[in-house]
XYZ file of C-alpha atoms in Angstrom:
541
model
C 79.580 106.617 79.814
C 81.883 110.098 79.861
C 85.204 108.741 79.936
C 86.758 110.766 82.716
C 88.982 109.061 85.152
C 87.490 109.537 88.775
C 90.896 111.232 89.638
C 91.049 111.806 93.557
C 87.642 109.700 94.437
C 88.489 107.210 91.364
C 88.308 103.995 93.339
C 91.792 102.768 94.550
C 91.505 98.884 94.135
C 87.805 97.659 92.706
C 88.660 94.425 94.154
C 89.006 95.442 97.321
C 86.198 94.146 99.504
C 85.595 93.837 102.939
C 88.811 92.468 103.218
C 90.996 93.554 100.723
C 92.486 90.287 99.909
C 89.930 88.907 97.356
C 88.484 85.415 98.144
C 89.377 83.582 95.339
C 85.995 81.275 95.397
C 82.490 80.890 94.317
C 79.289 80.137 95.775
C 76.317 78.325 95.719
C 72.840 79.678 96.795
C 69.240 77.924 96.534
C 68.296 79.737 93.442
C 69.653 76.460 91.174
C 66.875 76.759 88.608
C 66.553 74.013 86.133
C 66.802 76.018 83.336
C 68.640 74.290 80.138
C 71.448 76.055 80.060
C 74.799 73.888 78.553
C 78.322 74.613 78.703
C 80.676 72.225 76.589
C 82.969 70.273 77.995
C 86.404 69.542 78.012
C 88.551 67.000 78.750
C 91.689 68.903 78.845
C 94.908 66.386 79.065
C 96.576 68.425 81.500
C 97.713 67.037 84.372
C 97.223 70.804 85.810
C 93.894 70.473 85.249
C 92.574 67.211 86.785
C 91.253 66.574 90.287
C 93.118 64.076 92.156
C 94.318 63.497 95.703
C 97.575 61.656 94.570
C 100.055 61.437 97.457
C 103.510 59.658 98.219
C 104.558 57.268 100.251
C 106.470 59.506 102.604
C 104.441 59.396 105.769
C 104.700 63.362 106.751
C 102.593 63.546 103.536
C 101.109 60.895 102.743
C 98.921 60.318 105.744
C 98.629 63.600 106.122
C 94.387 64.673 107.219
C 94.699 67.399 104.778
C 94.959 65.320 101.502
C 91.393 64.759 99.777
C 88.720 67.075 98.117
C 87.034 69.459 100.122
C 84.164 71.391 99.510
C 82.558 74.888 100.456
C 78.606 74.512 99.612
C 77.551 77.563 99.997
C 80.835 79.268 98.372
C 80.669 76.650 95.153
C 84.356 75.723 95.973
C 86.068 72.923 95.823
C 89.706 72.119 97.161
C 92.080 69.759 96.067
C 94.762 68.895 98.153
C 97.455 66.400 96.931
C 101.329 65.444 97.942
C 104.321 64.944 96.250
C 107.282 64.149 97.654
C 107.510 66.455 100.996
C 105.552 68.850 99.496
C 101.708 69.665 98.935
C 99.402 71.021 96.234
C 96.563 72.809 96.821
C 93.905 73.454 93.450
C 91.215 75.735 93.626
C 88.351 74.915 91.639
C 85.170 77.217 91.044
C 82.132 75.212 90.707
C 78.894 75.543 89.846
C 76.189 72.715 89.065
C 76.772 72.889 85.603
C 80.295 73.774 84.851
C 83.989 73.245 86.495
C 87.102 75.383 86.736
C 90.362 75.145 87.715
C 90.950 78.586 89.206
C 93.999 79.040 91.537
C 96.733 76.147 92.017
C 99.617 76.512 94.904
C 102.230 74.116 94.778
C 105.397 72.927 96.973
C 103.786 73.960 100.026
C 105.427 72.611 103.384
C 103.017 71.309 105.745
C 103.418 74.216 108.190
C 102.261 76.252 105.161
C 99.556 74.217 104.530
C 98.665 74.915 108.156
C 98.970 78.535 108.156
C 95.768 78.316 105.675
C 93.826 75.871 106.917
C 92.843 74.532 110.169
C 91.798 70.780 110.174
C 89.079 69.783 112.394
C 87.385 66.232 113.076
C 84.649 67.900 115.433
C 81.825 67.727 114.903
C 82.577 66.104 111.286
C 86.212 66.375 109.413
C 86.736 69.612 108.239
C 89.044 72.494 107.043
C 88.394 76.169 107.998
C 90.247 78.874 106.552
C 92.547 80.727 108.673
C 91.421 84.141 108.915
C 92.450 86.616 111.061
C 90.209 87.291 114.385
C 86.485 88.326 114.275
C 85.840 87.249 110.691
C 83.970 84.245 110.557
C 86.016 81.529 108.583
C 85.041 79.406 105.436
C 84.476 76.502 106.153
C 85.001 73.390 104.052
C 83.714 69.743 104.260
C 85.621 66.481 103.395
C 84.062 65.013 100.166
C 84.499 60.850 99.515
C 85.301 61.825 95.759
C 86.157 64.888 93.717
C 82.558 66.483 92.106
C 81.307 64.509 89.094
C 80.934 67.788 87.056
C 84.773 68.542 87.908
C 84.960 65.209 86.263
C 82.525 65.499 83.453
C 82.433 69.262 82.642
C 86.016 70.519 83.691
C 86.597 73.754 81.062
C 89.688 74.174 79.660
C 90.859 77.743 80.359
C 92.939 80.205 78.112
C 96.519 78.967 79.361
C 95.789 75.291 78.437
C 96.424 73.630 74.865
C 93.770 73.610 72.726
C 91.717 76.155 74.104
C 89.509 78.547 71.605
C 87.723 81.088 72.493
C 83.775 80.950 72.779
C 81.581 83.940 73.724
C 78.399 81.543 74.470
C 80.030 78.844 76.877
C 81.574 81.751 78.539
C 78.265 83.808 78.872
C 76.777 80.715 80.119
C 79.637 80.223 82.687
C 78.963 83.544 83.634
C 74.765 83.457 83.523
C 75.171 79.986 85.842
C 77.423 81.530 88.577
C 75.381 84.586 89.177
C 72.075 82.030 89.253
C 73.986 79.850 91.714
C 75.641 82.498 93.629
C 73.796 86.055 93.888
C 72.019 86.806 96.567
C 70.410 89.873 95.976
C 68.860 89.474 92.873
C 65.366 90.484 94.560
C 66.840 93.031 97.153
C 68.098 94.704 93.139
C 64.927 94.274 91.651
C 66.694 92.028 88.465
C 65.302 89.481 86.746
C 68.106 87.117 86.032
C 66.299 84.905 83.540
C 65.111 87.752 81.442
C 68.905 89.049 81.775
C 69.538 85.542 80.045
C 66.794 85.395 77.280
C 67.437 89.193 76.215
C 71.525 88.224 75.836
C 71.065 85.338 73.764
C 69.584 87.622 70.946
C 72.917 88.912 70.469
C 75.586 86.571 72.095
C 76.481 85.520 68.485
C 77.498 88.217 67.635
C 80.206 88.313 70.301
C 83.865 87.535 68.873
C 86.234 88.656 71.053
C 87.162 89.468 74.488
C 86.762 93.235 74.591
C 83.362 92.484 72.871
C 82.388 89.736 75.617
C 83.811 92.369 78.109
C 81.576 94.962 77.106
C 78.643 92.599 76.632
C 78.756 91.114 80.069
C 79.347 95.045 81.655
C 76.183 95.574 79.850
C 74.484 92.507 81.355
C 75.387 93.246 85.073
C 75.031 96.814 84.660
C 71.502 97.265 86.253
C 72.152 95.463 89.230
C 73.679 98.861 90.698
C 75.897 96.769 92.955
C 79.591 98.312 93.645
C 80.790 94.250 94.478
C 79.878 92.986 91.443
C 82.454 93.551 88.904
C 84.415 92.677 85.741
C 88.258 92.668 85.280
C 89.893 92.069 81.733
C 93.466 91.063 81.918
C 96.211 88.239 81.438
C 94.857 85.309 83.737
C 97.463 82.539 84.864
C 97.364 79.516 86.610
C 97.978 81.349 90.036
C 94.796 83.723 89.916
C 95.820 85.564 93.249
C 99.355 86.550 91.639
C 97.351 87.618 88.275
C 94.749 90.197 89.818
C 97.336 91.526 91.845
C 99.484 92.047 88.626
C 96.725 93.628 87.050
C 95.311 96.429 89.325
C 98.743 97.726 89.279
C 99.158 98.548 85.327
C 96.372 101.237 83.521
C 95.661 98.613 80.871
C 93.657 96.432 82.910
C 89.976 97.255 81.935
C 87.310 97.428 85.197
C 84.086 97.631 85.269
C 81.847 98.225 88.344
C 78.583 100.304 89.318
C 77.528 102.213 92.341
C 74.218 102.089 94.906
C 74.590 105.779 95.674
C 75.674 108.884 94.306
C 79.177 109.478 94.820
C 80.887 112.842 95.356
C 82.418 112.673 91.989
C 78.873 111.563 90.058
C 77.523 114.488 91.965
C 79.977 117.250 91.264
C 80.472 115.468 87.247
C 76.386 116.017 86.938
C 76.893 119.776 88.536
C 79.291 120.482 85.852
C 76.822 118.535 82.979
C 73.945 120.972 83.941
C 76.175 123.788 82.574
C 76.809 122.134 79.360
C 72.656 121.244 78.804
C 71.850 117.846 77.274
C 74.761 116.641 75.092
C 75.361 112.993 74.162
C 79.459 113.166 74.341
C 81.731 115.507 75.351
C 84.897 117.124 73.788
C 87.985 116.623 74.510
C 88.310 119.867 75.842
C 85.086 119.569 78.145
C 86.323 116.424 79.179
C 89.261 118.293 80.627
C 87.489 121.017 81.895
C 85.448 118.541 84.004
C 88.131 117.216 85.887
C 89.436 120.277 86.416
C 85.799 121.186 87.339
C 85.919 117.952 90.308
C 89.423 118.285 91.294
C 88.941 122.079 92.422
C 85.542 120.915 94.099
C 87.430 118.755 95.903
C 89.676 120.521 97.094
C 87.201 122.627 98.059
C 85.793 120.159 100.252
C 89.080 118.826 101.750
C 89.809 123.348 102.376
C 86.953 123.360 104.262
C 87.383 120.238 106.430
C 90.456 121.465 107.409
C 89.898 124.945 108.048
C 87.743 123.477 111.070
C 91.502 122.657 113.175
C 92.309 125.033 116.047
C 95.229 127.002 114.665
C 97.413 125.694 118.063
C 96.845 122.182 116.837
C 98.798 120.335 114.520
C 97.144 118.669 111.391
C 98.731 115.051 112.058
C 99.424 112.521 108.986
C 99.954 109.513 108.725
C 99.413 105.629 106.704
C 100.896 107.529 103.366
C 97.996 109.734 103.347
C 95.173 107.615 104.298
C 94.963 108.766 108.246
C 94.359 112.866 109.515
C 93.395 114.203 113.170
C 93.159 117.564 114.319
C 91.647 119.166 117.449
C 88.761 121.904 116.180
C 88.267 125.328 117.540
C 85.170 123.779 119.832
C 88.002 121.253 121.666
C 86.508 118.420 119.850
C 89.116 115.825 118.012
C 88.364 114.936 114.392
C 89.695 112.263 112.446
C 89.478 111.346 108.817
C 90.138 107.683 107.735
C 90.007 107.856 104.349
C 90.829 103.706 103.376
C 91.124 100.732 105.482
C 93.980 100.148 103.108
C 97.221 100.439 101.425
C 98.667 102.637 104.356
C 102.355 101.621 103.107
C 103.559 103.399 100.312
C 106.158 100.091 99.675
C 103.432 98.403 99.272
C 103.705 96.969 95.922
C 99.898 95.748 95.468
C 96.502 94.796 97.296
C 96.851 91.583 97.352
C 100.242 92.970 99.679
C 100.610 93.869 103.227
C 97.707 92.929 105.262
C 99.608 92.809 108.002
C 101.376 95.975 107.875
C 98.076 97.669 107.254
C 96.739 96.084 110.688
C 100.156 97.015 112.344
C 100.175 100.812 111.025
C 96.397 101.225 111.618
C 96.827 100.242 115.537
C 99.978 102.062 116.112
C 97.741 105.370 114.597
C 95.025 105.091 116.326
C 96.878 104.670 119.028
C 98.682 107.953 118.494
C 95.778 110.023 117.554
C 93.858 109.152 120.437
C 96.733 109.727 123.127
C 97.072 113.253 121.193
C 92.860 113.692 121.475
C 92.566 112.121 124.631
C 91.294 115.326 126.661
C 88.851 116.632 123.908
C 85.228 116.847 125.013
C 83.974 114.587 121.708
C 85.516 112.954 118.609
C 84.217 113.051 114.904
C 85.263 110.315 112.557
C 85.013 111.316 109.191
C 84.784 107.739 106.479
C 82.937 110.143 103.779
C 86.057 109.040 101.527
C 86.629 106.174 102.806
C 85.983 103.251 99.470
C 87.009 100.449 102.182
C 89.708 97.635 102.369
C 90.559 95.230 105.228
C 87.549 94.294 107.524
C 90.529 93.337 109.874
C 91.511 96.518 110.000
C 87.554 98.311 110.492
C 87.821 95.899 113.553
C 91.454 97.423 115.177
C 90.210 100.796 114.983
C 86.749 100.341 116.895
C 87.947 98.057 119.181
C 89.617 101.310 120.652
C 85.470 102.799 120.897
C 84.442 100.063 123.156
C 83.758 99.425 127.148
C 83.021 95.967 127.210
C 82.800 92.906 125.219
C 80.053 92.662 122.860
C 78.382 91.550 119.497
C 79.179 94.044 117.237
C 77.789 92.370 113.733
C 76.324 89.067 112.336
C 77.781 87.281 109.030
C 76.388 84.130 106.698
C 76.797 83.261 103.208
C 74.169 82.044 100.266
C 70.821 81.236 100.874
C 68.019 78.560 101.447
C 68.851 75.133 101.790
C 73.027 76.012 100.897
C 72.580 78.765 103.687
C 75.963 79.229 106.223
C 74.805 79.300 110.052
C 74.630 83.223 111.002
C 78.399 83.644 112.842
C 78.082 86.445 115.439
C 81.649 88.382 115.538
C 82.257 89.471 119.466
C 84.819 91.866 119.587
C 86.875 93.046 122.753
C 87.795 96.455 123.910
C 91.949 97.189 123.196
C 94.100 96.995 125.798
C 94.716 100.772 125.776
C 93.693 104.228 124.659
C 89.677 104.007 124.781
C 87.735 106.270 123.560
C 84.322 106.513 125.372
C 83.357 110.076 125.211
C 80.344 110.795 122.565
C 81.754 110.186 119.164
C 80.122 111.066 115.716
C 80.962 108.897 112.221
C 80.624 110.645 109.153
C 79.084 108.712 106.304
C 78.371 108.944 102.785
C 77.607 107.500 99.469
C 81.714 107.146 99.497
C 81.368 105.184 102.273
C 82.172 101.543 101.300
C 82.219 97.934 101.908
C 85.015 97.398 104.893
C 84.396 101.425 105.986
C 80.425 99.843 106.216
C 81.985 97.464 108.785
C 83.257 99.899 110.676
C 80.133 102.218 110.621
C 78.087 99.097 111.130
C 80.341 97.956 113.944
C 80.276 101.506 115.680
C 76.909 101.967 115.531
C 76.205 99.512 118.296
C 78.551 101.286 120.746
C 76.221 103.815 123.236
C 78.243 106.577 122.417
C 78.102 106.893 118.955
C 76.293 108.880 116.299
C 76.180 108.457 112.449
C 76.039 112.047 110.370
C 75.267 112.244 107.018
C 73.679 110.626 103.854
C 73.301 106.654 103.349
C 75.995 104.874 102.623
C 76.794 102.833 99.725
C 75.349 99.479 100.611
C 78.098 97.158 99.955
C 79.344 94.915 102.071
C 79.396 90.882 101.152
C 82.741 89.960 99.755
C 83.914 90.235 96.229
C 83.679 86.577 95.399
C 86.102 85.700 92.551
C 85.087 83.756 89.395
C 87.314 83.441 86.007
C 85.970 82.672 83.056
C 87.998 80.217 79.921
C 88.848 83.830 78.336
C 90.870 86.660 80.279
C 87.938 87.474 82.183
C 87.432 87.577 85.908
C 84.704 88.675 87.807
C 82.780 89.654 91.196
C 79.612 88.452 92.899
C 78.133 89.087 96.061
C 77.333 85.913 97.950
C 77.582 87.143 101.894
C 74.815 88.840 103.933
C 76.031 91.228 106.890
C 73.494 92.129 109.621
C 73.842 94.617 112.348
C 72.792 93.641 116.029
C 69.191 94.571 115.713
C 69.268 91.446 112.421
C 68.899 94.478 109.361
C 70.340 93.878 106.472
C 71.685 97.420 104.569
C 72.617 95.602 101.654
C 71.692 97.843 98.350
C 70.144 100.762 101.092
C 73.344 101.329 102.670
C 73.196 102.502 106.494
C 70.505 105.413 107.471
C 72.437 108.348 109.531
C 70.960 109.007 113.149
C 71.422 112.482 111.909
C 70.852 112.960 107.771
C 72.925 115.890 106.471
C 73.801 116.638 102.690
C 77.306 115.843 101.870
C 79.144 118.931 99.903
C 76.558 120.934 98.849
C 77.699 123.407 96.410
C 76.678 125.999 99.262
C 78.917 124.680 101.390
C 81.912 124.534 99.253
C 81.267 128.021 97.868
C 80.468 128.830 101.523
C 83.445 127.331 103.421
C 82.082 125.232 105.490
C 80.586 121.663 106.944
C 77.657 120.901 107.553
C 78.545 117.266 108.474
C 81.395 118.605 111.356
C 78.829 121.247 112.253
C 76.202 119.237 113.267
C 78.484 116.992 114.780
C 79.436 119.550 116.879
C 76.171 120.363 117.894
C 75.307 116.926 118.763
C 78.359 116.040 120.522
C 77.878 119.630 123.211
C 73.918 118.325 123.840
C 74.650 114.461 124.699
C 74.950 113.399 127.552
């Protein structure tokens, strides 16, 4: 692997899925094989890391519906929820079949908190969902009589607690059993996962240290090709939310992740590898002179773009960066989204500002349409655009639609663990529709939450999709820790368009296929993605 930093296309948060705030869980699927795989246990002396339900006598807690174990089949989560005076706990544990860990804890929450995240239900059995905003189906969880037996028998102790030592093999089995459990798309990838686990016990021994178990497990997830699954090496506390968020802000954090497609920065680092012939590393000097090689491409892509806006309009801005519109010479409007995120610049991670992101995304599309509300067609460009909040895919095509309507189908796991398939109806905003022919611009780029949105478009009459697949990424980024300072990623959710396909690993076909960035275009000074969109939009209807 070259090591040269993805600069301008280097993704902005790896964690971010569909909706940018990480779900800090695990799943189950039907693939719980029987192989003999052990993990040793512990019987840490923490009170941090037990399982109980242990409440007061105060009333407002104590006989509070909330207090009990919980439990999230088909996400391998279990929570505990306990009181304490006037206050509640909540402790997030991953589980698998075979292994037990204490991932997230939240403490001295008021009731009204407590509420804000969960919703307790008695109908049609007793149960918790998790509050979520609109149009994404909630988690939901089931009450349990008793916390799990293997949260009992097998709970790990984890890097923070006494006593802990590191071990490469109970955390490689950790690892192996969550990916059996939870996966999915093991087939749809074309990986044999007990092979995977054979082949890496011929050289877990000689694994003694994190980086080494970092690099090891990269290795082991590598062929998969899938951008959600991921690695993270950094300082891992009790509260795992407050940790990742720590962590994608400082350069030391290590990452690891792979792609489905060819990005625009693979593409233009193999154009400038052809010039060099085969070579097995690169200089320091070459290294430079390939980013300098991508960042002038890019440019030269982003030149040409906006060399497309009538010279009467105004190139609007807006979301610290993320948002663009022009009109073009032809009276069509564009608009480039390039993230479904982190359009504050206070913002001071991505674990940060949901909200604001949903309030500054409705308040711009709301602008940018008013200003192209009297061209004859729209093109929305999400070549760039490496996703974020799902919540915010959803405000921006709300504004695309005529009626209320299915617009995309959701379940997690698989088999017998299966969720029931949750169809998200959306309704048209209140204000500034768009319904004139509209073109989305896709590419390998194209990712996770942007996939939402593209999925979610493509049901609307009006719209076209221009360009090459996109990446093919769209469950969640399910969180899973290991004992060491390891997190990781798995996907667990399936997303389905309205017809019931699945572009998981494919990514979504364009109605009209056009190369992205061609060197002839850059050279060139043009688009043929905006071209043909132009084209399309003056012959429909």
């Amino acid at each position: 692997m070259y090591s040269i930093k993805e600069s301008f296309f280097e993704r902005k948060s790896l964690l971010v899925a569909s909706c940018v705030s990480i779900i800090l869980l695990t799943g189950c699927d039907d693939n719980n094989k029987d192989r003999k795989v052990s993990s040793s246990s512990s019987s840490s002396s923490l009170s941090s890391a037990s399982v109980s339900s242990s409440s007061s006598s105060n009333p407002s807690v104590s006989d509070s519906p909330y207090l009990g174990q919980w439990h999230a089949p088909a996400y391998g989560y279990v929570l505990s929820v306990s009181a304490d005076s006037n206050s509640f706990t909540v402790k997030n544990y991953s589980v698998t079949t075979k292994d037990c860990l204490l991932q997230n804890v939240d403490s001295n929450l008021s009731l009204s908190d407590l509420k804000k995240d969960y919703l307790h239900s008695n109908t049609p059995t007793e149960m918790l969902q998790q509050n979520i905003p609109d149009y994404l189906p909630a988690i939901t969880f089931k009450k349990l009589e008793a916390p799990p037996k293997v949260c009992e028998d097998n709970l790990q102790k984890v890097k923070t607690d006494a006593g802990y030592s590191f071990d490469a093999k109970k955390d490689f089995d950790i690892f192996w059993n969550a990916f059996n459990e939870l996966y999915v798309y093991f087939e749809l990838r074309g990986m044999d996962w007990d092979k995977a686990y054979d082949d890496a016990l011929t050289s877990i021994d000689n694994v003694t240290n994190e980086t080494e178990l970092f690099e090891f497990l990269s290795a082991v997830i590598a062929p998969l090709g899938d951008p959600h699954v991921m690695l993270l090496k950094a300082p891992l506390k009790p509260d795992l939310n407050k940790s990742l968020e720590e962590a994608l802000t400082k350069e030391s954090t290590s990452l690891f992740y792979t792609e489905t497609q060819e990005t625009l920065y693979q593409q233009l680092l193999a154009e400038y590898l052809q010039t060099l012939g085969a070579k097995d590393e690169l200089t320091a000097t070459q290294i430079t002179a390939a980013e300098n090689y991508i960042a002038e491409n890019s440019d030269k892509v982003r030149s040409n773009i906006f060399s497309y806006a009538d010279t009467s309009s105004d190139i609007e801005v807006r979301a610290a960066g993320e948002i663009a519109w022009f009109t073009t010479k032809d009276n069509m409007g564009y608009l480039l989204i390039d993230s479904m995120s982190e359009y504050s610049e206070e913002q001071s991670g991505v674990f940060s500002g949901m909200d604001a992101d949903i309030a500054i995304a409705e308040a711009t599309i709301n602008e940018a349409l008013q200003d192209l509300a009297n061209t004859d067609g729209l093109i929305i460009d999400v070549r760039f655009n490496d996703g974020g909040h799902d919540q915010v895919s959803i405000a921006f095509v709300r504004h695309f639609m005529s009626r209320s309507q299915v617009v995309y189908s959701k379940f997690a796991g698989s088999g017998a663990l299966q969720t029931p398939r949750k169809d998200v109806v959306l309704e048209p905003a209140d204000k500034n529709l768009y319904l004139k022919p509209t073109a989305v611009l896709v590419s390998g780029d194209t990712v996770s939450a942007a996939e939402l949105f593209v999925i979610a478009m493509a049901s609307l009459p009006q719209v076209a999709i221009v360009g090459e697949p996109t990446a093919g990424a769209f469950s969640d980024i399910l969180i899973k820790r290991l004992t060491s300072d390891i997190a990781f990623g798995i996907s667990n959710e399936t997303y389905l368009d309205t017809l019931g396909n699945n572009y998981e690993g494919i990514g979504i076909p364009a109605d009209i296929a056009v190369p992205f960035a061609t060197p002839e275009e850059r050279n060139g000074g043009y688009d043929s993605g905006i071209d043909q969109s132009i084209n399309w939009i003056k012959q429909a209807p």
